[in-house]
Amino acid sequence: MNKAQLVAAISDNTGLTKKDTEKALAAFETIVTDALKKGEKVQLVGFGTFETSVRPERSGINPQTKEKITIAASKAPKFKPGRSLKEAVNA
């Protein structure tokens, strides 16, 4: 399912217009992104939790030149599904 299909499905389920649904989805994306940037987590009980994971600095090898390089530390977004979502998928 892509974004357009998700907007259409939400619009059909809620009775909102597609334009309003797109605005709501964009607001959700912005809010989750801003919270993760601040290091906060967004928990939707039963659905799951959006949070960040810190990846420490590490060394690696450039596959083309075989030269050792340092890979900088970074934060990666993660999604941990909730119990209800897991049960629904596995049912």
Coordinates of C-alpha atoms in Angstrom, one line a residue:
M1 CA 0.0 0.0 0.0
N2 CA 1.4 3.4 -1.0
K3 CA 0.5 6.8 0.5
A4 CA -2.2 7.5 -2.1
Q5 CA -3.9 4.2 -1.3
L6 CA -3.6 4.8 2.4
V7 CA -5.2 8.2 2.1
A8 CA -8.0 6.7 0.1
A9 CA -8.6 3.9 2.6
I10 CA -8.6 6.4 5.6
S11 CA -10.9 8.7 3.7
D12 CA -13.3 5.8 3.0
N13 CA -13.3 4.6 6.7
T14 CA -13.7 8.0 8.3
G15 CA -15.9 9.9 5.8
L16 CA -13.3 12.7 5.6
T17 CA -12.4 14.1 2.2
K18 CA -9.2 13.0 0.6
K19 CA -7.8 16.5 1.0
D20 CA -8.6 16.6 4.8
T21 CA -7.1 13.1 5.1
E22 CA -3.9 14.1 3.4
K23 CA -3.6 17.1 5.8
A24 CA -4.2 14.8 8.8
L25 CA -1.6 12.3 7.6
A26 CA 0.9 15.0 6.9
A27 CA 0.4 16.4 10.4
F28 CA 0.9 12.9 11.9
E29 CA 4.1 12.5 9.9
T30 CA 5.4 16.0 11.0
I31 CA 4.5 15.4 14.7
V32 CA 6.2 12.0 14.8
T33 CA 9.3 13.3 13.0
D34 CA 9.6 16.3 15.3
A35 CA 9.2 14.1 18.4
L36 CA 11.9 11.7 17.2
K37 CA 14.2 14.6 16.4
K38 CA 13.9 15.7 20.0
G39 CA 14.7 12.2 21.3
E40 CA 11.1 11.6 22.4
K41 CA 9.2 8.4 21.7
V42 CA 5.6 8.3 20.3
Q43 CA 3.6 5.5 21.8
L44 CA 0.2 4.4 20.4
V45 CA -1.1 1.8 22.8
G46 CA -2.0 -1.4 21.0
F47 CA -0.4 -0.3 17.7
G48 CA 3.2 0.4 18.5
T49 CA 6.0 2.7 19.5
F50 CA 8.1 5.0 17.3
E51 CA 11.5 5.7 18.9
T52 CA 15.1 6.4 18.0
S53 CA 18.1 4.1 18.5
V54 CA 21.7 5.5 18.8
R55 CA 24.3 3.9 16.6
P56 CA 27.8 4.5 18.0
E57 CA 30.8 5.5 15.9
R58 CA 32.5 2.5 14.3
S59 CA 35.2 1.5 11.9
G60 CA 34.5 0.0 8.5
I61 CA 36.2 -0.8 5.2
N62 CA 35.5 0.9 1.9
P63 CA 34.7 -2.1 -0.4
Q64 CA 36.2 -0.4 -3.5
T65 CA 39.5 0.7 -2.1
K66 CA 39.8 -1.7 1.0
E67 CA 40.7 1.4 3.0
K68 CA 39.7 1.6 6.6
I69 CA 37.1 4.4 7.3
T70 CA 35.3 5.7 10.3
I71 CA 31.5 5.6 10.2
A72 CA 30.1 8.4 12.2
A73 CA 27.6 7.9 15.1
S74 CA 24.0 8.4 14.1
K75 CA 20.4 8.1 15.3
A76 CA 18.0 5.7 13.5
P77 CA 14.3 5.7 13.8
K78 CA 12.7 2.4 14.9
F79 CA 9.2 1.1 15.1
K80 CA 8.3 -1.5 17.8
P81 CA 4.9 -3.1 17.1
G82 CA 2.4 -3.4 20.0
R83 CA 0.8 -6.6 21.1
S84 CA -2.6 -6.0 19.5
L85 CA -0.9 -5.3 16.1
K86 CA 1.2 -8.5 16.4
E87 CA -1.8 -10.6 17.3
A88 CA -3.8 -9.2 14.4
V89 CA -1.1 -9.9 11.9
N90 CA -0.5 -13.4 13.2
A91 CA -4.2 -14.3 13.4

